[in-house]
């Protein structure tokens, strides 16, 4: 997208309550989107810097936010590296998951994976 199109899409996003944005790491920096309360990483960031930039979309100034990191077994080493950097290995806990809810999320995660694969091929 050219810059004009990006700005127009961001204006539309900001104008709608309860909207969401799916973006690559390109969007992790340089976008000022006020009022972001939640951020979900569906791929484990490859570096702590990327994790910070992505998660920094939430909880700006005095507001609170939640950053959720979904990881697969093959991403555990990346996750451990992030945890070790923050020296939080004893404090970060697994988020309790209702397995009935998991099934409804699985189709969305699979769709996100397909989108990611398509972008890697281009």
Coordinates of N, CA, C and O in Angstrom, one line a residue:
X1 N 0.8 -1.2 0.0 CA 0.0 0.0 0.0 C 0.9 1.2 0.0 O 1.9 1.3 0.7
X2 N 0.4 2.2 -0.7 CA 1.2 3.5 -0.7 C 0.8 4.2 0.6 O -0.2 3.8 1.3
X3 N 1.6 5.2 1.0 CA 1.4 5.9 2.3 C 0.0 6.5 2.4 O -0.6 6.5 3.4
X4 N -0.5 7.1 1.3 CA -1.9 7.7 1.3 C -2.9 6.6 1.7 O -3.8 6.9 2.5
X5 N -2.8 5.5 1.1 CA -3.8 4.4 1.3 C -3.7 3.9 2.8 O -4.7 3.6 3.5
X6 N -2.4 3.8 3.3 CA -2.2 3.3 4.7 C -2.9 4.3 5.6 O -3.5 3.9 6.6
X7 N -2.6 5.6 5.4 CA -3.2 6.6 6.3 C -4.7 6.6 6.3 O -5.4 6.7 7.3
X8 N -5.3 6.4 5.1 CA -6.8 6.3 5.0 C -7.3 5.1 5.7 O -8.3 5.2 6.4
X9 N -6.6 4.0 5.6 CA -7.1 2.8 6.3 C -6.9 2.9 7.9 O -7.8 2.5 8.6
X10 N -5.9 3.6 8.3 CA -5.7 3.9 9.7 C -6.8 4.8 10.3 O -7.3 4.6 11.4
X11 N -7.2 5.8 9.5 CA -8.3 6.7 9.9 C -9.6 5.9 10.1 O -10.3 6.1 11.0
X12 N -9.8 5.0 9.1 CA -11.0 4.2 9.2 C -11.0 3.2 10.4 O -12.0 3.1 11.1
X13 N -9.8 2.7 10.7 CA -9.6 1.8 11.9 C -9.9 2.6 13.1 O -10.6 2.1 14.0
X14 N -9.3 3.8 13.2 CA -9.5 4.6 14.5 C -10.9 5.1 14.7 O -11.3 5.3 15.8
X15 N -11.6 5.2 13.6 CA -13.0 5.7 13.7 C -14.0 4.7 14.2 O -15.1 5.0 14.6
X16 N -13.6 3.4 14.1 CA -14.5 2.3 14.5 C -14.2 1.8 15.9 O -13.0 1.5 16.2
X17 N -15.2 1.7 16.7 CA -15.0 1.1 18.0 C -14.8 -0.4 17.9 O -15.5 -1.1 17.1
X18 N -14.0 -1.0 18.7 CA -13.8 -2.5 18.7 C -13.2 -3.0 17.4 O -13.6 -4.2 17.0
X19 N -12.4 -2.3 16.7 CA -11.9 -2.8 15.5 C -10.5 -3.5 15.8 O -10.0 -3.4 16.9
X20 N -10.0 -4.2 14.8 CA -8.7 -4.9 15.0 C -7.9 -4.7 13.8 O -8.4 -4.6 12.7
X21 N -6.6 -4.8 13.9 CA -5.7 -4.7 12.9 C -4.8 -6.0 12.8 O -4.2 -6.4 13.9
X22 N -4.6 -6.5 11.7 CA -3.7 -7.7 11.5 C -2.6 -7.1 10.6 O -2.8 -6.6 9.5
X23 N -1.4 -7.2 11.1 CA -0.2 -6.6 10.4 C 1.0 -7.4 10.6 O 1.2 -8.1 11.5
X24 N 2.0 -7.1 9.7 CA 3.3 -7.7 9.8 C 4.2 -6.9 10.7 O 3.8 -5.9 11.2
X25 N 5.4 -7.3 10.8 CA 6.4 -6.6 11.6 C 6.6 -5.2 11.1 O 7.1 -4.3 11.8
X26 N 6.3 -5.0 9.8 CA 6.4 -3.6 9.2 C 5.6 -2.6 10.0 O 6.0 -1.5 10.2
X27 N 4.4 -3.1 10.5 CA 3.6 -2.2 11.2 C 3.9 -2.1 12.7 O 3.3 -1.4 13.5
X28 N 5.0 -2.8 13.1 CA 5.4 -2.8 14.5 C 6.0 -1.4 14.9 O 6.1 -1.1 16.1
X29 N 6.5 -0.7 13.9 CA 7.1 0.6 14.2 C 6.4 1.7 13.3 O 5.9 1.4 12.3
X30 N 6.5 2.9 13.8 CA 6.1 4.0 13.1 C 4.6 4.3 12.9 O 4.2 5.2 12.2
X31 N 3.8 3.5 13.5 CA 2.3 3.7 13.5 C 1.9 4.2 14.8 O 2.1 3.6 15.9
X32 N 1.2 5.3 14.9 CA 0.6 5.8 16.1 C -0.9 5.6 16.1 O -1.6 6.2 15.4
X33 N -1.3 4.5 16.8 CA -2.7 4.2 16.9 C -3.1 4.3 18.3 O -2.8 3.4 19.1
X34 N -3.8 5.4 18.7 CA -4.2 5.6 20.1 C -5.3 4.6 20.5 O -6.0 4.2 19.7
X35 N -5.3 4.4 21.8 CA -6.3 3.6 22.4 C -6.2 2.1 22.2 O -7.2 1.3 22.5
X36 N -5.0 1.6 21.8 CA -4.9 0.1 21.7 C -4.8 -0.5 23.1 O -4.0 -0.1 23.9
X37 N -5.7 -1.4 23.4 CA -5.8 -2.0 24.7 C -5.2 -3.4 24.7 O -4.8 -3.9 25.8
X38 N -5.3 -4.1 23.6 CA -4.8 -5.5 23.6 C -4.0 -5.7 22.3 O -4.3 -5.2 21.3
X39 N -3.0 -6.6 22.5 CA -2.2 -6.9 21.4 C -1.9 -8.4 21.4 O -1.5 -8.9 22.5
X40 N -2.0 -9.1 20.3 CA -1.8 -10.5 20.3 C -0.7 -10.8 19.3 O -0.8 -10.5 18.1
X41 N 0.3 -11.5 19.8 CA 1.4 -12.0 18.9 C 1.0 -13.4 18.5 O 1.0 -14.3 19.3
X42 N 0.7 -13.6 17.2 CA 0.4 -15.0 16.8 C 1.7 -15.7 16.3 O 1.6 -16.9 16.0
X43 N 2.8 -15.0 16.2 CA 4.1 -15.6 16.0 C 5.0 -15.0 17.0 O 5.0 -13.8 17.3
X44 N 5.8 -15.9 17.5 CA 6.8 -15.4 18.6 C 7.8 -14.5 17.9 O 8.4 -14.8 16.8
X45 N 8.0 -13.3 18.4 CA 8.9 -12.4 17.8 C 10.3 -13.0 17.8 O 10.7 -13.7 18.7
X46 N 11.1 -12.6 16.8 CA 12.4 -13.2 16.6 C 13.5 -12.5 17.5 O 14.6 -12.9 17.6
X47 N 13.1 -11.3 18.0 CA 14.0 -10.6 18.9 C 13.2 -9.9 20.0 O 12.0 -9.6 19.9
X48 N 13.9 -9.5 21.1 CA 13.3 -8.8 22.1 C 12.8 -7.4 21.6 O 11.8 -6.9 22.0
X49 N 13.6 -6.8 20.8 CA 13.3 -5.5 20.2 C 12.0 -5.5 19.5 O 11.1 -4.6 19.6
X50 N 11.8 -6.5 18.7 CA 10.5 -6.7 17.9 C 9.3 -6.9 18.9 O 8.3 -6.3 18.8
X51 N 9.6 -7.7 20.0 CA 8.5 -7.9 21.0 C 8.2 -6.6 21.6 O 7.0 -6.3 21.8
X52 N 9.1 -5.8 22.0 CA 8.9 -4.5 22.6 C 8.1 -3.5 21.7 O 7.2 -2.8 22.1
X53 N 8.5 -3.5 20.4 CA 7.8 -2.6 19.5 C 6.4 -3.0 19.3 O 5.5 -2.2 19.2
X54 N 6.2 -4.3 19.1 CA 4.8 -4.8 18.9 C 4.0 -4.5 20.2 O 2.9 -4.0 20.1
X55 N 4.5 -4.9 21.3 CA 3.7 -4.8 22.6 C 3.6 -3.3 23.0 O 2.6 -3.0 23.7
X56 N 4.5 -2.5 22.5 CA 4.4 -1.1 22.8 C 3.2 -0.4 22.2 O 2.9 0.8 22.5
X57 N 2.5 -1.0 21.4 CA 1.2 -0.5 20.8 C 0.2 -0.3 22.0 O -0.8 0.4 21.8
X58 N 0.3 -1.1 23.1 CA -0.6 -1.1 24.2 C -0.1 -0.2 25.3 O 1.1 0.0 25.4
X59 N -1.0 0.1 26.2 CA -0.6 0.7 27.5 C 0.3 1.9 27.4 O 1.2 2.0 28.1
X60 N -0.1 2.8 26.6 CA 0.7 4.0 26.4 C 0.3 5.0 27.6 O -0.8 5.0 28.0
X61 N 1.3 5.8 27.9 CA 1.1 6.8 29.0 C 0.7 6.1 30.3 O 1.3 5.2 30.8
X62 N -0.5 6.5 30.8 CA -1.0 5.9 32.0 C -2.0 4.9 31.8 O -2.6 4.4 32.8
X63 N -2.3 4.5 30.6 CA -3.3 3.5 30.4 C -2.8 2.1 30.5 O -1.6 1.9 30.6
X64 N -3.6 1.1 30.7 CA -3.2 -0.3 30.9 C -3.5 -1.0 29.6 O -4.4 -0.6 28.8
X65 N -2.8 -2.1 29.4 CA -3.0 -2.9 28.2 C -2.6 -4.4 28.5 O -2.0 -4.7 29.5
X66 N -2.9 -5.2 27.5 CA -2.5 -6.6 27.6 C -1.9 -7.1 26.4 O -2.4 -6.8 25.3
X67 N -0.7 -7.7 26.5 CA 0.0 -8.3 25.3 C 0.0 -9.8 25.5 O 0.5 -10.3 26.5
X68 N -0.6 -10.5 24.6 CA -0.6 -12.0 24.7 C 0.3 -12.5 23.6 O 0.3 -12.1 22.5
X69 N 1.1 -13.5 24.0 CA 2.0 -14.2 23.1 C 1.6 -15.6 22.9 O 1.7 -16.4 23.9
X70 N 1.2 -16.0 21.7 CA 0.9 -17.4 21.4 C 2.1 -18.0 20.8 O 2.7 -17.5 19.9
X71 N 2.5 -19.1 21.4 CA 3.7 -19.8 20.8 C 3.5 -21.3 20.6 O 2.6 -21.9 21.2
X72 N 4.2 -21.8 19.6 CA 4.1 -23.2 19.3 C 5.3 -23.9 19.9 O 6.3 -23.2 20.3
X73 N 5.3 -25.2 20.0 CA 6.5 -25.9 20.6 C 7.8 -25.5 19.9 O 8.8 -25.5 20.6
X74 N 7.8 -25.3 18.6 CA 9.1 -25.0 18.0 C 9.5 -23.6 18.2 O 10.6 -23.2 17.8
X75 N 8.8 -22.8 18.9 CA 9.1 -21.4 19.2 C 9.6 -21.2 20.7 O 9.8 -20.1 21.1
X76 N 9.6 -22.3 21.4 CA 9.9 -22.2 22.8 C 11.3 -21.6 23.1 O 11.4 -20.8 24.1
X77 N 12.3 -21.8 22.3 CA 13.6 -21.2 22.5 C 13.5 -19.7 22.4 O 14.2 -18.9 23.1
X78 N 12.8 -19.2 21.4 CA 12.6 -17.7 21.2 C 11.9 -17.1 22.4 O 12.3 -16.1 22.9
X79 N 10.9 -17.8 22.9 CA 10.1 -17.4 24.1 C 11.0 -17.3 25.3 O 11.0 -16.3 26.0
X80 N 11.8 -18.3 25.5 CA 12.7 -18.4 26.7 C 13.8 -17.2 26.6 O 14.1 -16.7 27.6
X81 N 14.2 -16.9 25.4 CA 15.2 -15.8 25.2 C 14.5 -14.5 25.7 O 15.1 -13.7 26.4
X82 N 13.3 -14.3 25.3 CA 12.5 -13.0 25.6 C 12.4 -13.0 27.2 O 12.6 -12.0 27.8
X83 N 11.9 -14.1 27.7 CA 11.7 -14.2 29.2 C 13.0 -13.9 29.9 O 13.0 -13.1 30.9
X84 N 14.1 -14.5 29.5 CA 15.4 -14.3 30.2 C 15.8 -12.9 30.1 O 16.3 -12.4 31.1
X85 N 15.6 -12.2 29.0 CA 16.0 -10.8 28.9 C 15.3 -9.9 29.9 O 15.9 -9.0 30.5
X86 N 14.0 -10.2 30.1 CA 13.3 -9.5 31.1 C 13.4 -10.0 32.5 O 12.9 -9.4 33.5
X87 N 14.2 -11.0 32.7 CA 14.4 -11.6 34.0 C 13.1 -11.9 34.8 O 13.0 -11.6 35.9
X88 N 12.2 -12.5 34.0 CA 10.8 -12.7 34.6 C 10.5 -14.2 34.5 O 9.3 -14.6 34.6
X89 N 11.5 -15.1 34.4 CA 11.2 -16.5 34.2 C 10.3 -17.1 35.3 O 9.6 -18.0 35.1
X90 N 10.4 -16.5 36.5 CA 9.6 -17.0 37.6 C 8.2 -16.4 37.7 O 7.3 -16.9 38.2
X91 N 8.0 -15.2 37.1 CA 6.8 -14.5 37.2 C 5.8 -14.7 36.0 O 4.6 -14.5 36.2
X92 N 6.3 -15.0 34.8 CA 5.4 -15.1 33.7 C 4.7 -16.5 33.8 O 5.4 -17.5 33.9
X93 N 3.4 -16.5 33.8 CA 2.6 -17.7 33.9 C 1.9 -18.0 32.6 O 1.6 -17.1 31.9
X94 N 1.6 -19.3 32.5 CA 0.8 -19.6 31.3 C -0.7 -19.1 31.6 O -1.2 -19.1 32.7
X95 N -1.3 -18.7 30.5 CA -2.6 -18.2 30.6 C -3.6 -19.4 30.6 O -3.4 -20.2 29.7
X96 N -4.5 -19.4 31.5 CA -5.4 -20.6 31.5 C -6.3 -20.6 30.2 O -6.8 -19.6 29.8
X97 N -6.4 -21.7 29.6 CA -7.1 -21.8 28.4 C -8.3 -22.8 28.5 O -8.2 -23.9 29.0
X98 N -9.5 -22.3 28.2 CA -10.7 -23.2 28.1 C -10.6 -24.0 26.8 O -10.7 -23.3 25.7
X99 N -10.4 -25.2 26.8 CA -10.2 -26.0 25.6 C -11.4 -26.0 24.7 O -11.3 -26.2 23.5
X100 N -12.6 -25.8 25.2 CA -13.8 -25.6 24.4 C -13.6 -24.3 23.5 O -14.0 -24.3 22.3
X101 N -13.1 -23.3 24.1 CA -12.9 -22.0 23.4 C -11.7 -22.2 22.4 O -11.7 -21.6 21.3
X102 N -10.7 -23.0 22.7 CA -9.6 -23.2 21.8 C -10.0 -23.6 20.4 O -9.5 -23.1 19.4
X103 N -11.0 -24.5 20.3 CA -11.4 -25.0 19.0 C -11.9 -23.9 18.1 O -11.7 -23.8 16.9
X104 N -12.6 -22.9 18.7 CA -13.2 -21.8 17.9 C -12.0 -20.9 17.5 O -12.1 -20.2 16.4
X105 N -11.0 -20.8 18.2 CA -9.8 -20.0 17.9 C -8.9 -20.6 16.8 O -8.2 -20.0 16.1
X106 N -8.9 -21.9 16.8 CA -8.0 -22.7 15.9 C -8.2 -22.3 14.5 O -7.2 -22.1 13.7
X107 N -9.4 -22.1 14.0 CA -9.7 -21.8 12.6 C -9.1 -20.4 12.3 O -8.6 -20.2 11.2
X108 N -9.2 -19.5 13.2 CA -8.7 -18.1 13.0 C -7.1 -18.1 13.0 O -6.5 -17.5 12.2
X109 N -6.5 -18.9 13.8 CA -5.1 -19.0 13.8 C -4.6 -19.7 12.5 O -3.6 -19.3 11.9
X110 N -5.3 -20.7 12.0 CA -5.0 -21.3 10.8 C -5.1 -20.4 9.6 O -4.2 -20.4 8.7
X111 N -6.1 -19.5 9.6 CA -6.2 -18.5 8.6 C -5.1 -17.5 8.7 O -4.5 -17.2 7.6
X112 N -4.7 -17.1 9.9 CA -3.5 -16.2 10.0 C -2.3 -16.8 9.5 O -1.5 -16.2 8.8
X113 N -2.1 -18.1 9.7 CA -0.9 -18.8 9.2 C -0.9 -18.8 7.6 O 0.1 -18.6 7.0
X114 N -2.1 -19.1 7.0 CA -2.2 -19.1 5.6 C -1.9 -17.7 5.0 O -1.2 -17.6 4.0
X115 N -2.4 -16.7 5.7 CA -2.1 -15.3 5.2 C -0.6 -15.0 5.3 O 0.0 -14.5 4.4
X116 N 0.0 -15.5 6.4 CA 1.5 -15.3 6.6 C 2.3 -16.0 5.5 O 3.2 -15.5 4.9
X117 N 1.8 -17.2 5.1 CA 2.5 -18.0 4.1 C 2.4 -17.3 2.7 O 3.4 -17.3 2.0
X118 N 1.2 -16.8 2.5 CA 1.1 -16.1 1.2 C 2.0 -14.8 1.1 O 2.5 -14.6 0.0
X119 N 2.2 -14.1 2.2 CA 3.0 -13.0 2.2 C 4.5 -13.4 2.1 O 5.3 -12.6 1.5
X120 N 4.9 -14.5 2.6 CA 6.3 -15.0 2.4 C 6.6 -15.4 1.0 O 7.7 -15.3 0.6
X121 N 5.6 -15.8 0.2 CA 5.8 -16.2 -1.2 C 5.9 -15.0 -2.1 O 6.3 -15.2 -3.2
X122 N 5.5 -13.8 -1.6 CA 5.6 -12.7 -2.5 C 6.8 -11.9 -2.4 O 7.6 -12.0 -1.5

